Coordinates of C-alpha atoms in Angstrom, one line a residue:
M1 CA -2.9 173.8 121.6
T2 CA 0.4 173.1 123.3
A3 CA 3.6 175.1 123.5
A4 CA 7.1 174.3 124.4
H5 CA 8.9 176.5 127.0
T6 CA 12.4 176.1 125.7
A7 CA 13.9 177.0 122.4
G8 CA 17.0 176.0 120.6
H9 CA 16.5 172.3 121.5
G10 CA 17.2 170.0 118.6
H11 CA 18.6 172.6 116.2
E12 CA 20.9 171.0 113.6
V13 CA 24.6 171.5 113.5
A14 CA 25.5 172.9 110.1
P15 CA 27.3 170.3 107.9
S16 CA 29.8 171.5 105.2
G17 CA 28.3 172.3 101.9
R18 CA 30.2 169.4 100.3
D19 CA 29.0 166.9 103.0
Y20 CA 25.5 168.1 102.4
L21 CA 25.8 167.5 98.6
D22 CA 27.5 164.1 99.2
R23 CA 24.6 163.0 101.3
L24 CA 22.1 164.2 98.7
A25 CA 24.0 162.3 95.9
R26 CA 24.0 159.1 97.8
T27 CA 20.3 159.4 98.6
L28 CA 19.7 160.1 94.9
V29 CA 21.4 156.8 94.0
D30 CA 19.1 155.0 96.4
E31 CA 16.0 156.8 95.0
C32 CA 16.9 155.9 91.4
E33 CA 17.2 152.2 92.4
E34 CA 13.9 152.3 94.3
E35 CA 12.1 153.8 91.3
G36 CA 13.6 151.2 89.0
H37 CA 15.6 153.7 86.9
K38 CA 19.2 153.6 85.9
V39 CA 21.5 155.6 88.2
P40 CA 22.9 158.6 86.3
A41 CA 26.5 157.9 85.1
G42 CA 29.2 158.6 87.7
L43 CA 27.0 159.2 90.7
P44 CA 27.8 159.6 93.5
G45 CA 31.5 159.9 92.5
T46 CA 31.1 163.0 90.3
V47 CA 29.8 164.9 93.3
V48 CA 32.2 163.5 95.9
E49 CA 35.3 164.1 93.7
A50 CA 34.3 167.4 92.1
P51 CA 37.0 170.1 92.4
S52 CA 34.7 172.8 93.8
F53 CA 31.3 173.3 95.5
A54 CA 29.9 174.7 92.2
A55 CA 31.0 171.7 90.2
A56 CA 29.7 169.3 92.9
F57 CA 26.3 171.0 92.9
E58 CA 26.2 171.0 89.1
A59 CA 26.9 167.2 89.1
Y60 CA 24.2 166.5 91.7
E61 CA 21.6 168.7 90.0
S62 CA 22.3 167.0 86.6
G63 CA 21.6 163.6 88.2
A64 CA 18.5 164.9 89.9
D65 CA 17.2 166.4 86.7
A66 CA 17.8 163.1 84.9
L67 CA 15.7 161.2 87.4
A68 CA 12.9 163.8 87.3
A69 CA 12.8 163.5 83.5
L70 CA 12.6 159.7 83.7
L71 CA 9.8 159.8 86.2
G72 CA 7.9 162.2 83.9
T73 CA 8.1 159.8 80.9
T74 CA 6.5 157.0 82.9
F75 CA 3.9 159.0 84.8
Q76 CA 0.2 158.3 84.2
P77 CA -2.2 160.8 85.7
A78 CA -4.9 158.1 85.6
Q79 CA -3.6 154.5 86.0
S80 CA -5.5 151.8 84.1
Y81 CA -6.7 148.6 85.8
P82 CA -8.1 145.2 84.8
S83 CA -11.1 145.5 87.1
M84 CA -12.9 147.8 89.5
E85 CA -11.7 145.6 92.3
A86 CA -8.1 146.3 91.3
F87 CA -9.0 150.0 90.9
W88 CA -10.4 150.4 94.4
S89 CA -7.7 148.3 96.0
D90 CA -5.0 150.5 94.5
A91 CA -7.0 153.6 95.4
H92 CA -7.0 152.7 99.1
A93 CA -3.2 151.9 98.8
Q94 CA -2.6 155.3 97.3
E95 CA -4.4 157.1 100.1
A96 CA -2.2 155.1 102.6
G97 CA 0.9 155.9 100.7
T98 CA 1.7 152.3 100.0
S99 CA 1.2 152.6 96.2
P100 CA 3.0 155.2 94.2
R101 CA 0.4 155.3 91.4
A102 CA -2.5 157.7 90.8
Y103 CA -6.0 156.6 89.9
W104 CA -6.8 160.3 89.2
D105 CA -3.9 162.7 89.9
S106 CA -5.9 165.8 90.8
Y107 CA -7.8 163.7 93.4
E108 CA -5.3 161.2 94.8
N109 CA -1.7 160.3 94.1
G110 CA 0.2 157.8 96.1
A111 CA 3.6 159.3 95.3
R112 CA 2.3 162.7 96.6
R113 CA 1.2 161.0 99.8
R114 CA 4.6 159.4 100.2
A115 CA 6.3 162.8 99.7
E116 CA 4.0 164.4 102.2
A117 CA 4.8 161.7 104.8
E118 CA 8.6 162.4 104.2
L119 CA 8.1 166.1 104.8
A120 CA 5.9 165.6 107.9
R121 CA 8.6 163.4 109.5
A122 CA 11.3 165.8 108.6
F123 CA 9.5 168.8 110.1
G124 CA 8.1 167.0 113.1
T125 CA 4.4 167.0 112.5
R126 CA 1.8 164.3 111.8
Q127 CA 0.7 165.5 108.4
A128 CA 1.8 167.6 105.4
V129 CA -0.1 168.7 102.4
L130 CA 1.6 169.6 99.1
V131 CA 0.0 172.4 97.0
N132 CA 1.0 174.5 93.9
A133 CA 2.7 177.4 95.6
G134 CA 3.2 179.2 98.9
M135 CA 0.3 181.5 98.2
S136 CA -1.9 178.4 97.4
A137 CA -0.9 177.1 100.9
L138 CA -2.1 180.4 102.6
D139 CA -5.3 180.4 100.4
V140 CA -6.4 176.9 101.2
A141 CA -5.6 177.2 104.9
I142 CA -7.6 180.4 105.3
R143 CA -10.5 178.9 103.4
A144 CA -10.5 175.9 105.7
C145 CA -10.1 177.8 109.0
G146 CA -13.8 178.3 109.5
A147 CA -13.9 182.0 109.0
G148 CA -16.9 183.5 107.1
P149 CA -18.6 186.9 106.4
G150 CA -18.4 189.1 109.5
D151 CA -15.3 187.4 110.9
T152 CA -11.8 189.0 111.2
I153 CA -8.3 187.8 110.6
L154 CA -5.4 189.2 112.6
V155 CA -2.2 190.0 110.6
H156 CA 1.0 192.0 111.1
D157 CA 0.7 195.6 110.0
R158 CA 3.7 195.2 107.7
A159 CA 2.8 191.8 106.3
Y160 CA 4.5 190.7 103.1
F161 CA 2.9 192.4 100.1
E162 CA 1.6 189.1 98.6
T163 CA -0.1 188.2 101.9
H164 CA -1.6 191.7 102.1
D165 CA -2.9 191.3 98.6
L166 CA -4.5 187.9 99.3
L167 CA -6.3 189.2 102.4
T168 CA -7.3 192.5 100.8
H169 CA -8.4 191.4 97.3
V170 CA -9.6 187.9 97.9
F171 CA -11.0 187.5 101.4
A172 CA -12.0 191.0 102.3
P173 CA -14.6 191.2 99.4
W174 CA -16.1 188.0 100.9
G175 CA -16.7 189.9 104.1
I176 CA -13.7 188.5 106.0
T177 CA -11.9 191.6 107.3
P178 CA -8.1 191.7 107.9
V179 CA -7.2 193.5 111.2
R180 CA -3.7 194.8 111.2
A181 CA -1.6 195.2 114.3
D182 CA 2.1 195.3 115.2
L183 CA 2.6 191.7 116.2
R184 CA 6.0 192.5 117.7
D185 CA 4.2 194.6 120.4
E186 CA 2.6 192.3 122.9
R187 CA 0.3 195.0 124.3
A188 CA -0.9 196.1 120.8
T189 CA -1.5 192.4 119.9
R190 CA -3.6 191.7 123.0
H191 CA -5.6 194.9 122.4
A192 CA -6.4 193.8 118.8
I193 CA -7.4 190.4 120.0
A194 CA -9.7 191.7 122.7
T195 CA -11.3 194.3 120.4
H196 CA -11.8 192.3 117.3
R197 CA -11.9 188.7 118.5
P198 CA -10.3 187.4 115.3
K199 CA -11.1 183.9 114.0
L200 CA -7.5 183.4 112.8
A201 CA -4.1 184.9 113.1
V202 CA -1.7 184.8 110.1
A203 CA 1.8 185.4 111.3
E204 CA 5.0 185.5 109.2
L205 CA 7.8 184.4 111.5
A206 CA 10.2 186.9 110.0
L207 CA 9.5 189.9 107.8
N208 CA 11.0 189.9 104.4
G209 CA 12.4 193.4 104.7
P210 CA 15.1 195.5 106.4
R211 CA 13.3 195.8 109.7
C212 CA 13.1 192.0 109.9
D213 CA 10.0 192.0 112.2
V214 CA 9.8 188.9 114.3
P215 CA 6.4 188.5 116.0
V216 CA 5.7 187.7 119.6
L217 CA 3.7 184.5 119.6
E218 CA 2.6 184.3 123.2
P219 CA -0.5 186.5 122.9
L220 CA -1.7 184.6 119.9
I221 CA -1.1 181.2 121.5
E222 CA -2.9 182.3 124.7
S223 CA -5.9 183.5 122.8
G224 CA -6.8 180.0 121.7
M225 CA -7.6 181.1 118.1
R226 CA -6.3 179.2 115.1
L227 CA -2.8 180.1 114.1
L228 CA -1.4 180.1 110.6
L229 CA 2.4 180.4 110.9
D230 CA 4.4 181.2 107.7
F231 CA 8.0 180.1 108.3
S232 CA 9.2 180.6 104.7
A233 CA 11.7 183.2 105.7
L234 CA 13.4 181.1 108.3
G235 CA 13.2 177.6 106.8
H236 CA 13.5 174.4 108.7
G237 CA 15.5 175.8 111.5
V238 CA 12.0 176.3 112.9
R239 CA 10.8 173.3 115.0
P240 CA 7.1 173.1 116.1
A241 CA 8.2 171.6 119.4
D242 CA 10.1 174.8 120.2
L243 CA 7.2 177.1 119.4
V244 CA 3.7 175.7 119.4
E245 CA 1.8 172.7 118.1
G246 CA -1.7 171.3 118.2
A247 CA -4.8 170.9 116.2
D248 CA -5.4 174.6 115.8
V249 CA -1.9 175.4 114.5
V250 CA -0.8 175.0 110.9
Y251 CA 2.7 175.9 109.6
V252 CA 3.1 176.9 106.0
E253 CA 6.1 177.4 103.7
S254 CA 6.9 178.2 100.1
G255 CA 8.9 175.2 99.0
M256 CA 10.7 177.2 96.3
K257 CA 12.8 178.7 99.1
Y258 CA 14.7 175.7 100.5
L259 CA 13.0 172.5 99.3
T260 CA 13.4 172.7 95.5
R261 CA 14.7 175.1 92.8
K262 CA 12.8 173.5 90.0
T263 CA 9.1 173.9 90.5
G264 CA 6.5 176.0 92.4
V265 CA 5.4 174.2 95.6
G266 CA 3.8 175.1 98.9
V267 CA 3.6 172.9 102.0
L268 CA 1.3 172.9 104.9
Y269 CA 2.1 171.0 108.2
G270 CA -0.2 170.2 111.0
Q271 CA -2.5 167.7 112.7
G272 CA -6.2 167.1 113.4
A273 CA -9.3 168.3 111.7
W274 CA -8.0 171.6 110.3
I275 CA -5.2 169.9 108.2
E276 CA -7.7 167.3 107.0
D277 CA -10.0 170.2 105.9
I278 CA -7.1 171.8 104.2
R279 CA -6.4 168.6 102.2
A280 CA -10.0 168.4 101.1
G281 CA -10.1 172.1 100.2
A282 CA -6.9 171.8 98.1
R283 CA -8.5 168.8 96.3
R284 CA -11.8 170.7 95.7
T285 CA -10.1 173.8 94.3
G286 CA -7.5 172.0 92.2
Q287 CA -4.6 173.3 94.3
Q288 CA -2.9 169.9 95.1
L289 CA 0.6 169.6 93.7
Q290 CA 0.3 167.7 90.4
G291 CA 2.3 164.6 89.4
R292 CA 4.9 166.0 87.1
A293 CA 5.7 168.9 89.4
L294 CA 6.1 166.4 92.2
H295 CA 8.8 164.7 90.3
W296 CA 11.2 167.6 90.7
I297 CA 11.2 167.2 94.5
R298 CA 14.0 164.9 95.7
K299 CA 13.7 162.6 98.7
G300 CA 17.1 163.5 100.0
E301 CA 16.3 167.2 99.9
M302 CA 13.1 166.6 101.8
R303 CA 14.9 164.6 104.5
A304 CA 17.7 167.2 104.8
C305 CA 15.7 170.4 105.0
A306 CA 16.9 171.0 108.6
Q307 CA 20.5 170.4 107.7
R308 CA 20.2 172.8 104.8
A309 CA 18.6 175.5 107.0
A310 CA 21.6 175.1 109.4
L311 CA 24.0 175.5 106.6
H312 CA 22.3 178.6 105.3
G313 CA 22.3 180.1 108.7
A314 CA 26.0 179.4 109.3
R315 CA 26.9 181.0 106.0
R316 CA 24.6 184.0 106.6
R317 CA 26.3 184.7 110.0
L318 CA 29.7 184.6 108.3
F319 CA 28.5 186.9 105.5
V320 CA 27.1 189.4 108.0
A321 CA 30.2 189.4 110.2
T322 CA 32.5 189.9 107.2
L323 CA 30.3 192.7 105.7
R324 CA 30.1 194.6 108.9
E325 CA 33.8 194.4 109.4
A326 CA 34.6 195.4 105.8
L327 CA 32.3 198.5 105.7
P328 CA 30.8 199.6 109.1
D329 CA 29.0 202.5 107.4
L330 CA 26.4 200.1 106.1
T331 CA 23.2 199.3 108.0
V332 CA 23.1 195.5 108.0
T333 CA 20.1 193.7 109.5
D334 CA 18.7 190.1 109.6
A335 CA 16.3 188.0 111.6
V336 CA 18.6 188.0 114.6
S337 CA 18.7 191.8 114.8
G338 CA 14.9 191.7 114.4
T339 CA 14.5 190.1 117.8
G340 CA 16.3 192.8 119.7
E341 CA 16.8 191.9 123.3
R342 CA 13.5 189.9 123.6
R343 CA 13.3 186.7 125.5
D344 CA 10.0 185.3 124.1
R345 CA 10.0 181.8 122.5
L346 CA 10.3 182.8 118.9
A347 CA 13.1 185.3 119.6
R348 CA 15.0 182.5 121.5
A349 CA 14.5 180.1 118.6
V350 CA 15.8 182.6 116.1
R351 CA 18.9 183.3 118.2
G352 CA 19.3 179.6 118.7
G353 CA 19.7 178.9 115.0
A354 CA 16.3 179.4 113.2
D355 CA 17.6 182.5 111.5
G356 CA 17.3 181.9 107.7
C357 CA 19.4 183.0 104.9
M358 CA 18.4 186.7 104.3
V359 CA 20.6 189.7 104.9
F360 CA 19.3 193.3 104.3
V361 CA 21.7 196.1 103.5
R362 CA 21.0 199.9 103.5
L363 CA 23.3 202.6 102.4
P364 CA 23.8 205.7 104.6
D365 CA 21.6 207.7 102.1
A366 CA 18.8 205.1 102.1
D367 CA 16.1 207.8 102.4
G368 CA 17.7 210.3 100.0
P369 CA 16.5 211.3 96.5
R370 CA 19.1 209.1 94.8
A371 CA 18.7 206.1 97.1
E372 CA 17.0 203.8 94.7
A373 CA 19.6 204.4 92.0
H374 CA 22.5 204.0 94.4
H375 CA 21.2 200.7 95.8
R376 CA 20.7 199.4 92.2
D377 CA 24.2 200.5 91.3
V378 CA 25.7 198.6 94.2
V379 CA 23.9 195.4 93.2
A380 CA 25.0 195.8 89.5
R381 CA 28.7 196.3 90.5
W382 CA 28.6 193.4 92.9
A383 CA 26.9 191.0 90.5
A384 CA 29.4 192.0 87.7
G385 CA 32.2 190.5 89.6
F386 CA 31.1 186.9 89.3
G387 CA 31.1 184.5 86.3
T388 CA 27.4 183.8 86.7
D389 CA 24.3 186.0 87.0
R390 CA 23.6 186.9 90.6
V391 CA 20.5 189.2 90.4
R392 CA 17.5 187.0 91.3
A393 CA 14.1 187.3 92.9
G394 CA 13.3 184.9 95.7
F395 CA 15.6 183.6 98.4
G396 CA 16.9 180.3 99.7
W397 CA 18.9 179.6 96.5
T398 CA 21.9 177.3 96.7
A399 CA 24.2 180.0 95.4
T400 CA 24.3 183.5 96.9
T401 CA 22.1 186.0 95.0
G402 CA 20.9 189.5 95.6
R403 CA 18.6 192.3 94.3
S404 CA 17.7 195.8 95.2
Y405 CA 14.3 197.1 96.3
G406 CA 12.8 200.5 95.7
R407 CA 9.5 201.9 94.5
D408 CA 8.7 198.8 92.5
A409 CA 6.0 196.1 92.2
L410 CA 7.9 193.6 94.3
N411 CA 8.1 195.8 97.4
T412 CA 5.7 196.9 100.2
G413 CA 3.7 200.1 99.8
L414 CA 6.4 201.8 101.9
G415 CA 8.8 201.7 99.0
E416 CA 11.9 201.4 101.2
C417 CA 15.2 201.3 99.4
F418 CA 17.5 198.4 100.3
I419 CA 19.5 195.4 99.1
R420 CA 18.5 191.9 100.0
I421 CA 21.1 189.2 99.9
S422 CA 20.1 185.6 99.9
V423 CA 23.2 183.8 101.3
G424 CA 23.8 180.4 99.7
I425 CA 25.6 177.3 100.9
E426 CA 28.9 177.7 99.1
D427 CA 32.2 177.2 100.7
E428 CA 33.2 179.6 103.5
D429 CA 36.0 181.2 101.4
D430 CA 33.4 182.0 98.7
I431 CA 31.0 183.6 101.2
V432 CA 33.8 185.8 102.6
D433 CA 34.8 186.9 99.1
Q434 CA 31.1 187.7 98.2
A435 CA 30.7 189.8 101.4
R436 CA 33.9 191.7 100.8
S437 CA 32.9 192.3 97.1
L438 CA 29.6 193.8 98.2
A439 CA 31.4 196.1 100.6
G440 CA 33.7 197.2 97.9
A441 CA 30.8 197.9 95.5
A442 CA 29.1 199.9 98.2
R443 CA 32.2 201.9 98.9
D444 CA 32.7 202.7 95.2
V445 CA 29.1 203.9 94.9
L446 CA 29.4 206.0 98.1
D447 CA 32.7 207.5 96.9
A448 CA 31.2 208.4 93.5
A449 CA 28.2 210.0 95.1
E450 CA 30.4 212.1 97.4
K451 CA 32.4 213.3 94.5
A452 CA 29.3 214.2 92.5
A453 CA 27.8 216.2 95.4

């Protein structure tokens, strides 16, 4: 396992949203031609010449959807061959990624191998493995890590609720015990490692919640145990060379965040025996991403993940600055605030640009008896001011969305009340308007609550 001693090196400079879409549209044209399909009418001109970001994105997505549909009509989950010699020759070519066909999709698919190679190059690792969802990625990585009954897995004490459920309800009954510690606290982490000697550490690189916990990785790295690092919250602003890389390190992301908006997908990145065992495990448990889902992932978007992350980060910083200025009474947090004054490698990487798209907002009465209703009311008022629906689960969407959290099924057991905004990649003027609109909605709810008191 090796680790870099500097962070921030190689972070992308954010393009404009229109430049990003123009680049995707041109790559889409190339991809259509490579696949032998007709280029959707008007591309790339309909994107380049669109009067607004929203119109440009709609034009690009229409073309991308058309290609996915065409790929679906010609896809065969089991290709036919004239002989066994031809069968095995193509099978070997699929495994090498030189043939796009599938002799048996759930076992091997050359197009999937090609997509995995694109993703590995974009992220800066030797291999990538595509699976059905982010939780599938965590599942197959833990199954392949070598842990068995009697072993322990170290995890943050406020891990995301889905990660908590996976460890508690799937692996704990098998005798693999999750050990929880505050991974922001170097001393507490070292104590947990010395006491429990875990087989694996599962660390989310930023907490999906208002405290925005960002773990200190050094104790985990120095322990020599295997590390499973979930960077879904930060996206491809994260670079393995800035943090840690090696045969005992696997990075994982939910691809529905920044990679695609059309299908569930999880991606694992790494090198060496562990990632090979992960690939085999995904195959054995039927968790590899299947052919028709694969068709909804575009080559240009795979190549431009880092540029997209940079664009989200730049827009998020603008949103935060505007919101804080418009209504200082709000508590506004993000991954950057979650690092405090720390100087460890992950904190430096986050402040250097690996800061994601999420903003968390709490009203002054966030712990009061009407807090949940007030946060919901703010989101409803804010969303009503736009011509499209803006309340949405998940994050990393192209357009800015939001939702409130309370004592509900999609929150941690703490039941904190807050608003999460997923800042999109729209034009800067739109981002400023959205932040000011949220401040105005919050001000109206606070004024109404004060009058009713």
